[in-house]
PDB file of C-alpha atoms in Angstrom:
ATOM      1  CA  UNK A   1       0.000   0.000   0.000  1.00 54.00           C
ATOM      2  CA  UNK A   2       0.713   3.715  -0.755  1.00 72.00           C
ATOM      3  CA  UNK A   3       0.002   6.712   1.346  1.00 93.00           C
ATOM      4  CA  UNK A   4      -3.204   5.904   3.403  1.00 97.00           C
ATOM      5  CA  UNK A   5      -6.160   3.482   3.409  1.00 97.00           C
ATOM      6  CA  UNK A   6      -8.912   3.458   5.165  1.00 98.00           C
ATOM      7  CA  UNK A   7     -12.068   0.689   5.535  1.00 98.00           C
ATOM      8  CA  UNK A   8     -14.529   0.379   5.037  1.00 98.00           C
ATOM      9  CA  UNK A   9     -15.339   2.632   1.994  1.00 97.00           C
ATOM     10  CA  UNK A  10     -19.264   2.849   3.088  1.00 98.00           C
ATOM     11  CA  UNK A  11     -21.328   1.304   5.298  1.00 97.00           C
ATOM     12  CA  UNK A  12     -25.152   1.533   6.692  1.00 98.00           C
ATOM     13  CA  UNK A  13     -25.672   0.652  10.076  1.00 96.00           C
ATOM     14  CA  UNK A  14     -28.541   0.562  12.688  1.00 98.00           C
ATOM     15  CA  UNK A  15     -28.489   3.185  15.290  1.00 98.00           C
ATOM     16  CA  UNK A  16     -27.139   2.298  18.639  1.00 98.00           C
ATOM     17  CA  UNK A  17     -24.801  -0.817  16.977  1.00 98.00           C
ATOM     18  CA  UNK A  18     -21.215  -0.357  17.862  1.00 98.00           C
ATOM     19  CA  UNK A  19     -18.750   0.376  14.768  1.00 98.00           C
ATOM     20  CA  UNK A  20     -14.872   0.598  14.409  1.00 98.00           C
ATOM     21  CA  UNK A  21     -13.634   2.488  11.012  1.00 98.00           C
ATOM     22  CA  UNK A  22      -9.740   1.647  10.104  1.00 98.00           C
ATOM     23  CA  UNK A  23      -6.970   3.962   8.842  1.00 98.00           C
ATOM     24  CA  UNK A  24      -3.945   2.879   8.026  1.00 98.00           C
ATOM     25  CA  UNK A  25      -0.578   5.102   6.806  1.00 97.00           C
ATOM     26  CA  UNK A  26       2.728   3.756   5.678  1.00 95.00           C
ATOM     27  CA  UNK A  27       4.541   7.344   5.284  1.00 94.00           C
ATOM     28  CA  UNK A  28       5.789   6.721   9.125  1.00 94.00           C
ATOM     29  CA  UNK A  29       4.026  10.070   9.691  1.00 94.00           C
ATOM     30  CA  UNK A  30       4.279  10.836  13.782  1.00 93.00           C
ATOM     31  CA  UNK A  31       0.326  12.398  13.523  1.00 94.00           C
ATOM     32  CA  UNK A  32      -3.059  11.401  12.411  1.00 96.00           C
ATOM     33  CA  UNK A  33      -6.405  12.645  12.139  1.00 97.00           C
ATOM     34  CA  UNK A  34     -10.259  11.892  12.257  1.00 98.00           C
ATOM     35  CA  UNK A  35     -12.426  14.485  10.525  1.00 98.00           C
ATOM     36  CA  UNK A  36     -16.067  14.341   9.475  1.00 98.00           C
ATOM     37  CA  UNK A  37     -17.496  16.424   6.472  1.00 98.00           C
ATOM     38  CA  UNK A  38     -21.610  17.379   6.435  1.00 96.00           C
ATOM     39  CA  UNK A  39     -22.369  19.251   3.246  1.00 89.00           C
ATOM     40  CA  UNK A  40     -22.497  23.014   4.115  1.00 85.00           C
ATOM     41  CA  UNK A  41     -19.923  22.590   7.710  1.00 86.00           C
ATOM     42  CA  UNK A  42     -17.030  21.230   5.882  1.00 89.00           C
ATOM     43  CA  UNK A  43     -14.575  19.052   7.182  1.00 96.00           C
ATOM     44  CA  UNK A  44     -14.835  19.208  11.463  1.00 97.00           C
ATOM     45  CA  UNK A  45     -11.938  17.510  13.165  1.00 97.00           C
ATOM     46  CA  UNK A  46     -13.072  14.422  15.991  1.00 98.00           C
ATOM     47  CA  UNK A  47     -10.137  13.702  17.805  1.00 98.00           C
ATOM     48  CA  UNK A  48      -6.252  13.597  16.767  1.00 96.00           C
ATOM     49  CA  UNK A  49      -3.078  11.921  17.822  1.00 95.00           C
ATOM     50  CA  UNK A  50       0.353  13.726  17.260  1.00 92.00           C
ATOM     51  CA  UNK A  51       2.479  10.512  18.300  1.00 93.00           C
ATOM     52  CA  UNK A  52       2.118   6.898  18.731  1.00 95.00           C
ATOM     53  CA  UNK A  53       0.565   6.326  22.643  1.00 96.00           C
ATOM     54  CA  UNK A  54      -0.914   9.873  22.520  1.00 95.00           C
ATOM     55  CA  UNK A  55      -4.546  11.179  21.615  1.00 97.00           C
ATOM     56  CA  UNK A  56      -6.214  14.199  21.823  1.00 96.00           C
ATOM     57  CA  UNK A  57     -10.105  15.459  21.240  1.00 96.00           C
ATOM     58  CA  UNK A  58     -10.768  18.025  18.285  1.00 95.00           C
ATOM     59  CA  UNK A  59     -13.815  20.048  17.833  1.00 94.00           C
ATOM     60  CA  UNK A  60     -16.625  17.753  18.170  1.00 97.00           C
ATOM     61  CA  UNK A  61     -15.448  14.619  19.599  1.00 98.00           C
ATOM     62  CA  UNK A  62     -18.721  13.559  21.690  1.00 97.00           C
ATOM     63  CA  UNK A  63     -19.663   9.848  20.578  1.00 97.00           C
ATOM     64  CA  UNK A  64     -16.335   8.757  19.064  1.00 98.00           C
ATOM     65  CA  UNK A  65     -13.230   7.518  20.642  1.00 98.00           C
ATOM     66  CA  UNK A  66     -10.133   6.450  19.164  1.00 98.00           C
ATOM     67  CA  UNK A  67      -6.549   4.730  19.742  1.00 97.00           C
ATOM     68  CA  UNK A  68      -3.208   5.101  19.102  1.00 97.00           C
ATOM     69  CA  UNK A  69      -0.787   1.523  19.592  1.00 97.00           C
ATOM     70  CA  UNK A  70       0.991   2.313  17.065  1.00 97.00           C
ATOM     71  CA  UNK A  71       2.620   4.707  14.378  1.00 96.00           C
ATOM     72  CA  UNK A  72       0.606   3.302  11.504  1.00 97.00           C
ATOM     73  CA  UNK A  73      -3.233   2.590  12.665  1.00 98.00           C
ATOM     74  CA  UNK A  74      -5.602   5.106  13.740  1.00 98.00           C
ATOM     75  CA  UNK A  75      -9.137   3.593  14.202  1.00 98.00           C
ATOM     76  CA  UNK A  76     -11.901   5.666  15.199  1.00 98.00           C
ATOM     77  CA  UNK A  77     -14.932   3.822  17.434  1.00 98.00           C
ATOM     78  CA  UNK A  78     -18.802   5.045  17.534  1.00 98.00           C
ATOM     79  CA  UNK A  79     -19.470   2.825  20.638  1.00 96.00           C
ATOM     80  CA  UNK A  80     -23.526   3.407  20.066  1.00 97.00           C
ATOM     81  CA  UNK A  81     -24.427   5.201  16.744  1.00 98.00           C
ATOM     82  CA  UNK A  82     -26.757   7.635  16.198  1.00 98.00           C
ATOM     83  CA  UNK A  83     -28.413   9.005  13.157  1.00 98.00           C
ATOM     84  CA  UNK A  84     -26.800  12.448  13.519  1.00 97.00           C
ATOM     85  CA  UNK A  85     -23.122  10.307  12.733  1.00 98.00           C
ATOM     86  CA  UNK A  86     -24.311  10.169   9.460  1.00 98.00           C
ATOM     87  CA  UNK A  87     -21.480  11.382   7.884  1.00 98.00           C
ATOM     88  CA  UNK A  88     -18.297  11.257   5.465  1.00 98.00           C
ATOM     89  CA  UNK A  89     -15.285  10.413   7.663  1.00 98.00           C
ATOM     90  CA  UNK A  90     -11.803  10.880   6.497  1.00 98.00           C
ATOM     91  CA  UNK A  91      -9.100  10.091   8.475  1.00 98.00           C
ATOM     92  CA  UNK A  92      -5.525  12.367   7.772  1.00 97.00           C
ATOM     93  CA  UNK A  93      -1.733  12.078   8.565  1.00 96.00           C
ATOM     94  CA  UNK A  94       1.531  14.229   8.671  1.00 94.00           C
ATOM     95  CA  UNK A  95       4.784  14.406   9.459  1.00 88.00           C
ATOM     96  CA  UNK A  96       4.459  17.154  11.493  1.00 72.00           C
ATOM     97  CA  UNK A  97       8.675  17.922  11.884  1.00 58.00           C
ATOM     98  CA  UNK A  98       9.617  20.469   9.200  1.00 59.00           C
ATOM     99  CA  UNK A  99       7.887  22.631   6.552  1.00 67.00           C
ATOM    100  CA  UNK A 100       4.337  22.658   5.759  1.00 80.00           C
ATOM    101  CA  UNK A 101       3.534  19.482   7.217  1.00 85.00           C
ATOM    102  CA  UNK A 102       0.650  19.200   4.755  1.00 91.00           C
ATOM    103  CA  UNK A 103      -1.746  16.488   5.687  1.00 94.00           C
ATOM    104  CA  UNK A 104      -2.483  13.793   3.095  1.00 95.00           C
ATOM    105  CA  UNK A 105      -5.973  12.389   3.188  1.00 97.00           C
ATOM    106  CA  UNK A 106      -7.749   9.350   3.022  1.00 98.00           C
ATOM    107  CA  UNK A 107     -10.311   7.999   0.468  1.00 97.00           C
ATOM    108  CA  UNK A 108     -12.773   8.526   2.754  1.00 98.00           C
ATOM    109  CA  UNK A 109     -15.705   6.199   4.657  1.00 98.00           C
ATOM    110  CA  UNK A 110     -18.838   7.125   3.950  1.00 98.00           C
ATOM    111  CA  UNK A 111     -21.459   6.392   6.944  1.00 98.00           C
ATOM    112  CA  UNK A 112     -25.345   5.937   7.286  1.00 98.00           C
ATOM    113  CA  UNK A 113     -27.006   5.378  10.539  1.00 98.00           C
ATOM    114  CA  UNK A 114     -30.464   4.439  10.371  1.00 97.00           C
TER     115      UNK A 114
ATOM    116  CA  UNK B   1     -10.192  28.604  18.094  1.00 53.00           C
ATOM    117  CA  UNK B   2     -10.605  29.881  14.832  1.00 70.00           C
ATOM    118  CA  UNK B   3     -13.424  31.496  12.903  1.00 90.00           C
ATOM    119  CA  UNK B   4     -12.888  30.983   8.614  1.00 95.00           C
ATOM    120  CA  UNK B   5     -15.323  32.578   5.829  1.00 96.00           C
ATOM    121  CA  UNK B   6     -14.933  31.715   2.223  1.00 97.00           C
ATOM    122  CA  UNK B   7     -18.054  32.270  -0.447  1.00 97.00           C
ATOM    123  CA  UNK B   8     -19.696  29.342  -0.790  1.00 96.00           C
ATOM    124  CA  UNK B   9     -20.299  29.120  -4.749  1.00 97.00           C
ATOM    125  CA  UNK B  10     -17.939  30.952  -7.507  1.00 98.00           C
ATOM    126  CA  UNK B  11     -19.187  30.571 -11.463  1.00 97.00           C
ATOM    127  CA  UNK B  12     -15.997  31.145 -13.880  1.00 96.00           C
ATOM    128  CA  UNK B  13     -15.385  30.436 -17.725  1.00 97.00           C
ATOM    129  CA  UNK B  14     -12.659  28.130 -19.258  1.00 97.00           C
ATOM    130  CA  UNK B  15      -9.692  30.011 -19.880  1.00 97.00           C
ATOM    131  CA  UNK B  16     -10.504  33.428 -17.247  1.00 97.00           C
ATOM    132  CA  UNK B  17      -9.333  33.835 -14.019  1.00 97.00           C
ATOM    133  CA  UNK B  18     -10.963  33.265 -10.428  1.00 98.00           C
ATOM    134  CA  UNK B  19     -10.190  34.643  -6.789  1.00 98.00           C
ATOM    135  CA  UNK B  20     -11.433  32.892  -3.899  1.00 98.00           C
ATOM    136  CA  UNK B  21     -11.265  34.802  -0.833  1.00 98.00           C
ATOM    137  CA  UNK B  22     -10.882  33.323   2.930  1.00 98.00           C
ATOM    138  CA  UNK B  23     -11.210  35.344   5.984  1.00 98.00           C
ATOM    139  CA  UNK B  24     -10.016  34.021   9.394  1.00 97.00           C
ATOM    140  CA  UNK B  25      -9.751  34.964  13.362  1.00 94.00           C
ATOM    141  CA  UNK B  26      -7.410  32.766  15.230  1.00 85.00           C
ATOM    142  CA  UNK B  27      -6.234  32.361  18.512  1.00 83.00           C
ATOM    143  CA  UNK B  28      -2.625  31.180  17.547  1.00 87.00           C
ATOM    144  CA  UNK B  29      -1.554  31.059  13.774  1.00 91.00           C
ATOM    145  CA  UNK B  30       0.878  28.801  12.604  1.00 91.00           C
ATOM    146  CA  UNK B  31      -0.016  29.000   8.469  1.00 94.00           C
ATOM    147  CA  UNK B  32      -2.792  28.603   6.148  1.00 96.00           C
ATOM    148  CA  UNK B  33      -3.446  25.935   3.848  1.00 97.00           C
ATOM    149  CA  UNK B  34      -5.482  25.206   0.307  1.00 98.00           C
ATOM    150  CA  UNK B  35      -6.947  22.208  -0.522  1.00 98.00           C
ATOM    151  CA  UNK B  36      -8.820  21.027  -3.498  1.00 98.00           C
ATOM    152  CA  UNK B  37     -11.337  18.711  -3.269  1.00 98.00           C
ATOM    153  CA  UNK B  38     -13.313  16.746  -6.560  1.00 97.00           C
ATOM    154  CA  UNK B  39     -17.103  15.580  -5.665  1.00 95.00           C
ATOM    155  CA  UNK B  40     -16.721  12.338  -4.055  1.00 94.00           C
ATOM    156  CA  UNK B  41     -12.885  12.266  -3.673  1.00 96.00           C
ATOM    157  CA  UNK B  42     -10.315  13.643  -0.428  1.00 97.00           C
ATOM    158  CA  UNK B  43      -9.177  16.571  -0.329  1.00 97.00           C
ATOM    159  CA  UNK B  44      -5.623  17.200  -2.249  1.00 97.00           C
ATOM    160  CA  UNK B  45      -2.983  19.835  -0.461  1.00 96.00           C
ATOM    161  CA  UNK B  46      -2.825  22.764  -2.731  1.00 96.00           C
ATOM    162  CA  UNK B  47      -0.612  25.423  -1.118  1.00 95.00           C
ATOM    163  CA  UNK B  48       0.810  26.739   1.705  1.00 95.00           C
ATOM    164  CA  UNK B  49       1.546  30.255   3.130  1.00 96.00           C
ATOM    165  CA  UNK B  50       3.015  31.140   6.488  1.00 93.00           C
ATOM    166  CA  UNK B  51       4.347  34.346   5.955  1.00 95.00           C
ATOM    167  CA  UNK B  52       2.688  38.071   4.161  1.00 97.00           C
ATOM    168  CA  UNK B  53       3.139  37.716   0.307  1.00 97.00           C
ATOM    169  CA  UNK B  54       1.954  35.346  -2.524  1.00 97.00           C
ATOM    170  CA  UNK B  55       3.247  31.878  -3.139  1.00 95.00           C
ATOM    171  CA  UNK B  56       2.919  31.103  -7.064  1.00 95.00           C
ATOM    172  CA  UNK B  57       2.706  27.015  -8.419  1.00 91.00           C
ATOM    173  CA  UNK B  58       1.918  27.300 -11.664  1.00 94.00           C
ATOM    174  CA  UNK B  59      -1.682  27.619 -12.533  1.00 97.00           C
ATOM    175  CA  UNK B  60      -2.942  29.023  -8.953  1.00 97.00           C
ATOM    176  CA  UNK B  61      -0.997  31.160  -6.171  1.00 97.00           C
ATOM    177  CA  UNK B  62      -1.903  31.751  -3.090  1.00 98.00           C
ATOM    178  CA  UNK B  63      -1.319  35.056  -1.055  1.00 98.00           C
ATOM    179  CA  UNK B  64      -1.520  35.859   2.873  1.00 98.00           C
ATOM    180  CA  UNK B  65      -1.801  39.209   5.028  1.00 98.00           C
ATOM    181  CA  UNK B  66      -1.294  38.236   8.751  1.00 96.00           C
ATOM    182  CA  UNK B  67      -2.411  41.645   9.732  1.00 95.00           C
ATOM    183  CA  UNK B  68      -5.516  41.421   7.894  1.00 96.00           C
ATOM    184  CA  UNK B  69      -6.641  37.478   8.864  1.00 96.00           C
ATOM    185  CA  UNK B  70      -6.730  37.384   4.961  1.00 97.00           C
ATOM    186  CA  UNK B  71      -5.974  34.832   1.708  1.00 98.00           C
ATOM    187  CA  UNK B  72      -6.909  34.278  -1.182  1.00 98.00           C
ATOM    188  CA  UNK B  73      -6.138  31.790  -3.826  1.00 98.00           C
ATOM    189  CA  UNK B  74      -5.617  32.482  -7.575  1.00 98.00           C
ATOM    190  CA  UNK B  75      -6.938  30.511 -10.346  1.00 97.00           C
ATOM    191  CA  UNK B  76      -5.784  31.125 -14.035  1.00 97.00           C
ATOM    192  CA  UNK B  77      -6.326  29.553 -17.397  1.00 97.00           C
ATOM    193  CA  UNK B  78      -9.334  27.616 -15.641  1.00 98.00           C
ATOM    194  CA  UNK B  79      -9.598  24.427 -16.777  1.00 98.00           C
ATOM    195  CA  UNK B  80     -12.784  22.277 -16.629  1.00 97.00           C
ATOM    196  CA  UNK B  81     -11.182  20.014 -14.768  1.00 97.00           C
ATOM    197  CA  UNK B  82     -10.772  22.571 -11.968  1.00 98.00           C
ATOM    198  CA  UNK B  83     -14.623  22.738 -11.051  1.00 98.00           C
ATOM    199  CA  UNK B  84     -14.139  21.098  -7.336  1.00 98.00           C
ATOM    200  CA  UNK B  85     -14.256  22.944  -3.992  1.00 98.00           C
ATOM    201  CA  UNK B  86     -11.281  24.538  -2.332  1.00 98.00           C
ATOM    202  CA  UNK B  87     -10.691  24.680   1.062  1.00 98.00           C
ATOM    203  CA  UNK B  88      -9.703  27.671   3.355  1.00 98.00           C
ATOM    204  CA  UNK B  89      -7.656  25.580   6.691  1.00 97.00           C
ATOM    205  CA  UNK B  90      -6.134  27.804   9.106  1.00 95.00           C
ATOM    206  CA  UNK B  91      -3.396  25.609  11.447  1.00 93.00           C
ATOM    207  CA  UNK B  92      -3.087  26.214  15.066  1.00 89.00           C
ATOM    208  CA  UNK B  93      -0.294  26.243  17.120  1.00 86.00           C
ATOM    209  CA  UNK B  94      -0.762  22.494  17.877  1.00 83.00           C
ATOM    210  CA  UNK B  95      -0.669  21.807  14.186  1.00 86.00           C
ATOM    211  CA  UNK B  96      -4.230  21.036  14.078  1.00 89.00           C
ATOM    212  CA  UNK B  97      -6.297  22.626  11.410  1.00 92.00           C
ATOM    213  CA  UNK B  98      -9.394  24.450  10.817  1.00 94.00           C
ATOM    214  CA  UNK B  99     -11.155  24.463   7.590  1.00 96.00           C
ATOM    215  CA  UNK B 100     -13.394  26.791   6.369  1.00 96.00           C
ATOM    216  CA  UNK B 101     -16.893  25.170   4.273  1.00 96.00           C
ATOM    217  CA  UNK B 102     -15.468  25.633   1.403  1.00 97.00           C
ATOM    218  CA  UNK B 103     -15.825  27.191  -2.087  1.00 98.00           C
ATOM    219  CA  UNK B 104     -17.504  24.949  -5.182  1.00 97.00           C
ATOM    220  CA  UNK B 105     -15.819  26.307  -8.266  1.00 98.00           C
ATOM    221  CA  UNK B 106     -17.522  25.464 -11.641  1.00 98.00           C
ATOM    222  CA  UNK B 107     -16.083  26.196 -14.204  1.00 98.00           C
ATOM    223  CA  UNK B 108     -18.302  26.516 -17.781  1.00 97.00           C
ATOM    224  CA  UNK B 109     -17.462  25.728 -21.262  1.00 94.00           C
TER     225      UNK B 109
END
């Protein structure tokens, strides 16, 4: 694999089930990111890690939780979902030591809870 | 936190030019970002800009006033294949990032 991956690409699920989305880098970037993106509030960051055994919450991070064990894998965990996590998730890395420290983005999950 | 207004729809011809403003307040600035984004694809790093002045790639530049909370990004010789949205992100000290809603571009024959 190349740059990141995430899985599943979509998915419809019944509210209150318990769902795990995957991301997955191989750039060795130190940070990664959860974001979700509603038509009309753009991309909204969940939570974030900026090293391996670290996390941190972003802007809206009620009803998610996620891990860190390692450098590569970021999931991101709705323990009981609710319609309103209807959403596009994309999950984001850098390297975060020099320059720009653009982050690269994911293909994207794309969410329904019914 | 931070606070980022961009239009929300810009209309532009093949071949002309288009400006897409962003306004921003932060709390701690450490550089703004462009991303482009196709319908049903990530978004795609564009530019960067940490310091006043314009940064030029090509096809688009992008120019930042600290002082003002201000950017814009530069689009010439549109091509069709530049109807997508563009996204204003202003990073934080933290090197999280902000984004604005974003600007849908099309661009017409």
């Amino acid at each position: 694999i190349a740059g990141i991956t995430q899985a599943p690409t979509s998915q419809i699920l019944a509210a209150g089930r318990r769902m795990t989305l995957r991301c997955t880098q191989d750039m060795r970037h130190n940070a990664m990111y959860w974001y979700r993106q509603d038509l009309g509030l753009g991309l909204r960051l969940i939570h974030y890690s900026n090293t391996a055994g670290t996390t941190g919450k972003g802007e809206v991070p009620d009803g998610y939780s996620v891990s860190r064990a390692n450098t590569d894998d970021f999931p991101l965990t709705l323990a009981s979902a609710v319609p309103s996590q209807t959403s596009v998730y994309f999950c984001a890395s850098s390297d975060g030591t020099s320059g720009p420290n653009e982050q690269f983005f994911g293909p994207g999950t794309r969410l329904t809870v019914l | 936190g931070q606070n980022i207004d961009q239009p929300t729809e810009m209309t532009a011809t093949e071949g002309a030019i288009v400006q897409i403003n962003c306004t921003y307040q932060t709390s701690g600035f450490n550089g703004l970002f462009w991303y482009q984004q196709h319908a049903g694809e990530a978004p795609t790093f564009l530019s960067y800009n940490v310091l006043d002045g314009l940064e030029e790639k090509g096809r688009f530049s992008s120019f930042l006033s600290r002082s003002k909370g201000y950017s814009y990004l530069l689009l010439k010789e549109l091509q069709m294949k530049d109807s997508a949205s563009y996204l204003c992100a202003v990073r934080d000290r933290d090197y999280k990032l902000s984004f604005g809603a974003g600007t849908t571009v099309t661009v017409r024959a």
